[in-house]
Coordinates of C-alpha atoms in Angstrom, one line a residue:
Chain A
M29 CA 122.5 68.9 105.6
T30 CA 121.1 71.9 104.0
V31 CA 118.4 73.8 105.8
Q32 CA 119.3 77.3 107.0
P33 CA 117.5 78.4 110.1
V34 CA 114.7 80.5 108.9
G35 CA 113.7 82.9 111.5
S36 CA 110.9 85.6 111.2
R37 CA 112.3 88.7 112.8
P38 CA 110.1 91.1 114.8
G39 CA 109.4 94.4 113.1
G40 CA 111.4 93.3 110.0
G41 CA 108.3 92.2 108.0
V42 CA 110.2 90.4 105.5
Q43 CA 108.9 86.8 104.9
K44 CA 111.8 84.4 104.4
G45 CA 112.2 81.1 103.1
S46 CA 114.7 78.8 101.3
S47 CA 112.8 78.9 98.2
G48 CA 109.6 80.3 96.8
S49 CA 106.4 80.3 98.8
G50 CA 104.5 78.1 96.4
L51 CA 104.5 76.3 93.3
A52 CA 104.3 79.4 91.4
D53 CA 107.6 80.6 92.5
V54 CA 109.3 77.2 91.9
I55 CA 107.9 77.3 88.3
D56 CA 109.1 80.8 87.6
T57 CA 112.4 79.6 88.6
I58 CA 113.1 76.2 87.3
L59 CA 111.2 76.2 84.2
D60 CA 112.2 79.6 83.1
K61 CA 115.8 79.8 84.4
G62 CA 118.8 77.8 84.5
L63 CA 121.0 76.0 81.8
V64 CA 119.1 74.6 78.9
I65 CA 120.5 71.4 78.0
D66 CA 119.6 71.2 74.6
A67 CA 121.9 74.2 73.9
Y68 CA 124.7 71.6 74.6
V69 CA 123.4 68.2 73.8
S70 CA 121.5 67.3 71.0
V71 CA 122.4 63.7 70.1
S72 CA 121.1 61.5 73.0
L73 CA 118.6 63.9 74.6
I74 CA 115.4 62.0 75.2
G75 CA 112.4 63.9 74.9
I76 CA 110.4 62.5 77.7
E77 CA 107.0 63.8 77.9
I78 CA 106.8 66.7 80.2
L79 CA 103.3 67.4 81.8
S80 CA 102.3 70.8 80.6
I81 CA 102.8 73.8 82.8
D82 CA 101.7 77.1 81.6
A83 CA 104.3 79.7 82.2
R84 CA 102.4 82.7 83.2
I85 CA 103.3 85.6 81.2
V86 CA 101.6 88.6 82.8
V87 CA 99.9 90.6 80.2
A88 CA 97.1 93.2 80.9
S89 CA 93.7 92.2 79.6
V90 CA 90.3 93.4 79.7
D91 CA 89.7 90.9 82.5
T92 CA 92.5 92.3 84.4
Y93 CA 91.0 95.8 84.0
L94 CA 87.5 95.0 84.9
R95 CA 88.9 93.1 88.0
F96 CA 90.8 96.1 89.1
A97 CA 87.6 98.3 88.6
E98 CA 85.7 95.8 90.7
A99 CA 88.3 95.9 93.5
T100 CA 88.3 99.5 93.3
N101 CA 84.5 99.8 93.5
R102 CA 84.5 97.8 96.7
L103 CA 87.0 100.1 98.4
D104 CA 85.7 101.7 101.2
L105 CA 87.0 105.3 101.0
T106 CA 85.7 106.5 104.1
K107 CA 88.4 104.7 105.8
S108 CA 86.2 103.5 108.4
R109 CA 87.8 100.1 108.2
K110 CA 91.2 99.2 108.9
P111 CA 93.5 98.0 106.0
G112 CA 93.8 94.3 105.5
L113 CA 90.4 93.1 106.1
P114 CA 90.3 89.4 105.2
E115 CA 87.5 89.8 102.6
V116 CA 89.5 92.3 100.8
V117 CA 92.7 90.7 101.0
Q118 CA 91.0 87.4 99.8
T119 CA 90.1 89.2 96.4
V120 CA 93.8 89.3 95.4
T121 CA 94.2 85.6 94.8
S122 CA 93.9 85.2 91.1
G123 CA 93.9 87.0 87.7
G124 CA 96.4 87.8 85.1
G125 CA 98.1 91.2 85.2
G126 CA 100.0 93.9 83.5
Q127 CA 103.5 93.9 82.2
Q128 CA 103.4 96.3 79.3
A129 CA 101.2 99.4 79.2
P130 CA 99.0 98.0 76.4
Q131 CA 96.9 99.8 74.0
P132 CA 93.4 98.6 74.0
E133 CA 93.8 97.1 70.5
Q134 CA 96.8 95.2 71.7
L135 CA 95.1 93.5 74.5
E136 CA 95.5 89.9 74.3
Q137 CA 96.2 86.9 76.4
L138 CA 99.4 85.4 76.1
E139 CA 100.0 82.1 77.1
Q140 CA 103.3 80.2 76.8
T141 CA 103.1 76.6 77.1
K142 CA 106.1 74.8 78.3
E143 CA 106.4 71.8 76.0
R144 CA 104.1 68.9 75.0
S145 CA 100.8 67.6 75.7
P146 CA 98.3 66.9 78.3
L147 CA 97.6 70.5 79.3
E148 CA 94.7 69.9 81.5
A149 CA 96.1 67.6 83.9
A150 CA 98.9 69.7 84.9
G151 CA 96.6 72.7 85.0
D152 CA 94.3 71.1 87.4
K153 CA 97.2 69.8 89.4
L154 CA 98.7 73.2 89.8
S155 CA 95.4 74.8 91.0
D156 CA 94.9 72.0 93.6
F157 CA 98.3 72.6 94.7
S158 CA 98.3 75.9 96.1
D159 CA 96.0 78.8 95.9
A160 CA 98.9 81.1 96.0
V161 CA 99.5 80.2 92.5
P162 CA 98.6 83.3 90.5
R163 CA 96.9 81.6 87.5
Q164 CA 96.3 83.3 84.5
S165 CA 92.6 83.9 83.7
R166 CA 91.7 82.6 80.4
Q167 CA 89.5 84.4 77.8
E168 CA 86.6 82.3 76.4
G169 CA 86.8 80.7 72.9
Chain B
M6 CA 110.6 50.1 84.1
D7 CA 111.7 48.5 81.0
Q8 CA 114.7 50.8 80.5
S9 CA 116.1 53.8 82.3
A10 CA 117.5 57.0 81.2
T11 CA 119.4 59.7 83.0
Y12 CA 118.0 62.9 84.5
I13 CA 120.2 65.7 85.1
Y14 CA 119.8 68.3 87.8
G15 CA 123.0 70.2 87.7
V16 CA 126.9 70.5 87.5
V17 CA 128.9 70.7 90.6
P18 CA 132.7 70.4 91.5
Q19 CA 133.7 66.7 91.4
D20 CA 134.9 66.6 94.9
I21 CA 131.2 67.0 96.4
E22 CA 129.7 64.1 98.1
V23 CA 126.0 63.1 97.6
D24 CA 123.8 62.6 100.5
A25 CA 122.7 59.1 100.5
E26 CA 119.3 59.9 101.4
A27 CA 118.9 62.6 98.6
T28 CA 116.1 61.6 96.1
G29 CA 115.0 63.2 92.9
V30 CA 112.1 63.1 90.4
G31 CA 110.0 60.1 89.5
D32 CA 107.6 58.3 91.6
P33 CA 109.0 56.5 93.7
P34 CA 111.8 59.1 93.8
A35 CA 115.0 57.8 92.5
P36 CA 118.2 58.2 94.6
I37 CA 120.6 61.0 93.5
T38 CA 124.0 60.0 92.2
S39 CA 127.1 61.8 90.7
I40 CA 128.7 61.2 87.4
R41 CA 132.4 62.6 87.8
H42 CA 134.6 63.8 85.0
G43 CA 137.8 65.7 85.4
K44 CA 137.1 68.7 87.9
I45 CA 133.3 68.5 87.6
A46 CA 130.3 66.2 88.2
A47 CA 126.7 66.0 87.2
L48 CA 124.1 65.3 89.7
V49 CA 121.6 62.8 88.2
S50 CA 119.1 60.2 88.9
D51 CA 117.5 57.3 86.9
V52 CA 114.4 58.0 85.3
S53 CA 112.0 55.8 83.4
P54 CA 111.3 57.3 79.9
G55 CA 107.7 55.9 79.9
R56 CA 106.4 58.2 82.7
P57 CA 105.9 61.9 82.0
L58 CA 107.6 64.4 84.1
G59 CA 106.1 67.5 85.7
T60 CA 104.1 66.8 88.7
P61 CA 104.4 69.3 91.5
K62 CA 106.2 66.8 93.4
D63 CA 108.9 66.5 90.5
L64 CA 109.2 70.1 90.2
Y65 CA 109.8 70.4 94.0
A66 CA 112.2 67.6 94.0
H67 CA 114.3 69.2 91.3
E68 CA 114.3 72.6 93.0
Q69 CA 114.8 71.4 96.5
L70 CA 117.9 69.2 95.4
L71 CA 119.5 72.3 93.7
N72 CA 118.8 74.6 96.6
A73 CA 120.2 72.3 99.1
T74 CA 123.2 71.8 96.9
A75 CA 123.6 75.4 96.5
A76 CA 123.6 76.0 100.1
E77 CA 126.8 74.0 100.4
V78 CA 128.8 74.3 97.2
P79 CA 128.5 76.0 93.7
V80 CA 126.3 74.5 91.4
L81 CA 125.2 75.2 87.8
P82 CA 121.3 74.5 87.7
I83 CA 120.0 73.0 84.6
R84 CA 116.4 73.7 83.7
F85 CA 113.8 71.2 84.6
G86 CA 113.2 68.2 82.3
A87 CA 116.7 67.4 81.0
V88 CA 117.1 63.7 80.3
L89 CA 119.8 61.8 78.5
A90 CA 119.9 58.4 77.2
S91 CA 122.4 57.1 79.6
R92 CA 125.1 58.0 82.1
E93 CA 127.8 57.5 79.4
A94 CA 126.1 60.0 77.3
V95 CA 126.3 62.6 80.1
V96 CA 130.0 62.2 80.2
E97 CA 130.6 62.0 76.5
E98 CA 128.2 64.5 75.3
F99 CA 127.8 66.9 78.3
L100 CA 130.5 66.9 80.8
A101 CA 133.6 66.3 78.5
P102 CA 132.9 68.6 75.8
Y103 CA 132.2 71.5 78.2
H104 CA 134.4 70.7 80.9
D105 CA 136.5 73.8 81.0
E106 CA 133.6 76.1 80.6
F107 CA 131.7 74.6 83.4
A108 CA 134.7 74.4 85.6
A109 CA 135.3 78.2 85.2
A110 CA 131.8 79.0 85.9
L111 CA 131.9 76.9 89.1
T112 CA 134.9 78.7 90.2
E113 CA 133.2 82.0 89.6
L114 CA 130.3 80.9 91.7
E115 CA 132.4 79.8 94.7
G116 CA 131.2 81.2 97.8
R117 CA 128.1 82.9 96.2
S118 CA 124.5 82.1 95.9
Q119 CA 121.3 83.5 94.8
F120 CA 118.4 85.1 96.5
V121 CA 115.1 86.3 95.1
I122 CA 113.4 89.4 96.4
K123 CA 109.8 89.4 95.8
G124 CA 107.3 92.3 96.8
R125 CA 103.6 92.4 96.3
F126 CA 101.3 95.4 96.6
V127 CA 98.9 95.5 99.2
E128 CA 95.8 95.8 97.0
E129 CA 93.7 98.0 99.3
T130 CA 96.4 100.4 100.0
V131 CA 97.8 100.7 96.4
L132 CA 94.0 101.2 94.9
G133 CA 93.5 103.9 97.6
E134 CA 96.7 105.7 96.7
I135 CA 95.9 105.6 92.9
L136 CA 92.4 107.0 93.5
A137 CA 93.9 109.8 95.6
E138 CA 96.6 110.7 93.1
N139 CA 94.6 110.4 89.9
P140 CA 91.4 112.5 89.7
E141 CA 90.2 110.8 86.4
A142 CA 90.1 107.3 88.4
A143 CA 88.4 108.7 91.3
Q144 CA 85.7 110.4 89.0
L145 CA 85.4 107.1 86.9
R146 CA 84.7 105.3 90.1
E147 CA 82.0 107.8 91.1
E148 CA 80.2 107.6 87.7
I149 CA 80.4 103.8 87.8
S150 CA 78.5 103.6 91.1
T151 CA 75.7 105.8 89.7
L152 CA 75.3 103.9 86.3
P153 CA 73.8 100.6 85.5
E154 CA 76.4 97.8 85.3
D155 CA 76.0 97.5 81.5
A156 CA 76.4 101.0 80.7
A157 CA 79.4 101.3 83.0
R158 CA 81.4 98.7 81.2
D159 CA 83.5 101.2 79.3
H160 CA 84.1 103.0 82.4
R161 CA 85.2 100.1 84.2
I162 CA 87.6 99.2 81.6
R163 CA 89.1 102.8 81.4
L164 CA 89.4 102.6 85.2
G165 CA 91.0 99.2 85.3
E166 CA 93.4 100.6 82.7
I167 CA 94.4 103.5 84.6
I168 CA 94.9 101.3 87.6
N169 CA 97.1 98.9 85.7
Q170 CA 99.2 101.8 84.3
S171 CA 99.5 103.4 87.7
I172 CA 100.8 99.9 89.3
E173 CA 103.3 99.6 86.6
A174 CA 104.6 103.0 87.2
K175 CA 104.8 102.2 91.0
R176 CA 106.4 98.9 90.2
D177 CA 109.2 100.5 88.2
A178 CA 109.8 103.1 90.9
D179 CA 109.7 100.4 93.7
T180 CA 112.0 97.9 91.7
A181 CA 114.5 100.8 91.1
A182 CA 114.5 101.7 95.0
M183 CA 115.2 98.0 95.7
W184 CA 117.8 97.9 93.0
D185 CA 119.7 100.8 94.6
Q186 CA 119.0 99.5 98.2
V187 CA 120.8 96.1 97.5
E188 CA 123.4 96.9 94.9
P189 CA 126.0 97.7 97.5
V190 CA 125.8 94.3 99.2
T191 CA 125.5 92.1 96.1
V192 CA 127.6 90.9 93.4
M193 CA 125.1 91.0 90.6
Q194 CA 121.4 91.5 90.3
T195 CA 118.7 91.1 87.6
V196 CA 115.1 92.2 87.3
R197 CA 112.6 89.4 86.8
P198 CA 109.3 89.9 84.9
P199 CA 106.3 90.4 87.2
S200 CA 104.8 87.0 87.9
H201 CA 101.4 88.7 89.3
E202 CA 99.6 91.9 88.4
L203 CA 100.1 93.2 91.9
D204 CA 103.9 92.6 91.9
A205 CA 105.8 95.5 93.2
V206 CA 109.3 93.9 93.0
H207 CA 110.6 90.9 91.5
M208 CA 114.5 90.5 91.3
A209 CA 117.2 88.0 91.9
V210 CA 120.5 88.8 93.4
L211 CA 124.0 87.0 93.5
V212 CA 125.5 87.6 96.8
E213 CA 128.6 86.4 98.7
N214 CA 127.6 84.0 101.1
T215 CA 129.6 86.0 103.9
R216 CA 127.3 89.0 103.0
Q217 CA 123.9 87.4 103.3
D218 CA 123.3 89.3 106.6
D219 CA 123.9 92.4 104.9
L220 CA 121.6 91.6 102.2
D221 CA 118.8 90.6 105.1
R222 CA 119.5 94.1 106.6
A223 CA 119.2 95.9 103.4
V224 CA 115.9 94.4 102.5
E225 CA 114.4 94.6 105.9
D226 CA 115.1 98.3 106.0
L227 CA 113.1 98.7 102.9
A228 CA 110.5 96.4 104.2
R229 CA 110.0 98.6 107.3
K230 CA 109.8 101.7 105.2
W231 CA 107.1 100.1 103.0
A232 CA 105.3 98.3 105.8
D233 CA 101.7 99.0 104.8
Q234 CA 102.3 99.2 101.1
V235 CA 104.2 96.3 100.1
T236 CA 104.7 92.8 101.4
L237 CA 108.3 91.7 100.8
S238 CA 109.7 88.3 100.8
L239 CA 113.3 87.1 100.6
F240 CA 113.9 83.7 99.3
G241 CA 117.2 81.9 99.4
P242 CA 119.9 80.8 99.2
M243 CA 119.2 79.0 96.0
A244 CA 121.0 77.9 93.0
P245 CA 122.0 80.8 90.7
Y246 CA 119.3 80.1 88.1
D247 CA 119.3 83.7 87.0
F248 CA 122.9 84.1 86.6
I249 CA 123.8 81.1 84.3
V250 CA 123.4 81.5 80.8
S251 CA 124.6 79.4 77.8
Q252 CA 125.5 81.1 74.6
E253 CA 122.7 79.6 72.8
Q254 CA 120.1 80.9 75.3
D255 CA 121.3 84.4 75.1
G256 CA 118.8 85.2 72.4
E257 CA 115.8 84.1 74.4

C-alpha cells in the first residue's frame, strides 16, 4: 500500500529511500521529533519503561580532533591514489563530531539520555544493528 | 499480558482505513487499529505495560507505520513512546480536547509530505581541501610526521581543531547552498542539527506531493555538482515530524 518505487538514477548520485538509511536516522527522527504527547495529556499517560537510547548530540571533543588529525596524517597528498579507497573510507565509521566551534576549555562530551534506565542494553543493541550508526565516542571516567 | 495499555502513533483524518495487516510495536507486534472521534482518528495498538519499549524493531515499527501512512494521507506523528491507559483515555484526554487543533493541522498538511536531505562529506576529499586551503594545517601535519607521538599531541589536537572548524564552515556554506536550491520547490524547510561530524547538509523539507519530482531534480542537480565532495541522500516521503510543534514544545 505504501511503497514508492525507489529507483537509483544513473548520474544523479542521490541515494534515495523511504526513510533513513539506518537506525541512526530513525532515532534522529522519531525520538527527537513529532508531537510530544505529554504536552497534551497528563492524567493517564503511562510511563512504560523505554529502553535507553542515547540521542547523539554532536559536540566536538579532543577525541574528535585527534581522530581528524589521524585521518589527515594518513592522507596521501601525492594523490597517487584515487580517492575513495576502501581503507580510507572505512575510517569514517565512528566518532563524535563538531557542532559548535568550541574553545578548548569548553570541550566536553554531551550525552543526552532519552528516558529511563537500562542504558547498556540498548547501546549494545544499537551498535549491533548497524555500523552506519554514528555513535558518540565516550570519554573515560 | 495481564493488562493492556494503548500505544499512540499518530493522528489522521477519521475517514482513513487501517490496513488489516499493519502491525506496530511490541513482541509479537500488535495489530494497528484506529480510534475515531469527530473528524480525526488516532492510530493505536495495544501494548503490554510490563514490557519495556525501544528495541530497534519497535523503533522501526513506529517509523514505518507513520511513513507508510504519510505516503497516503496527512498524519500528525507522535514522538516514540507515548502510551495511554486505555482506548477511552485516548478519546477523552487527547482527541476530544484538541480536536479542532488537530483537524486544522491535518487540513494544512493535506497533499504535503516531508523529505529529509542528508549530505556527508567524503572525508579524504574534504581533508585534502582543508590542507590545501589552510597553511597552518598543512604545516602542523608536516611537523607531526617528524615528531615522536607523545610530543606531537598538542599539534594533533590543534590540527584536529582547525579541521573541525573548517568543516563547520563548509557545512554552513553547503547547507545554505542546499537551502537556496530547494527553497523554490518546497513549502517549508528547516535545518536539522548535524548528526555526524562529517555532515555537510542535514535538512528537512515539507513539499507538495505534486512537486516531489521537482524536489528530486533540485537535489540531484546539486548532487551532480558536488559529486566528489559530498554524498547526498534524499529520504521520504515521511510523516512531517519536523513541522509539527505543540505549544509546550516550543521552548525546547
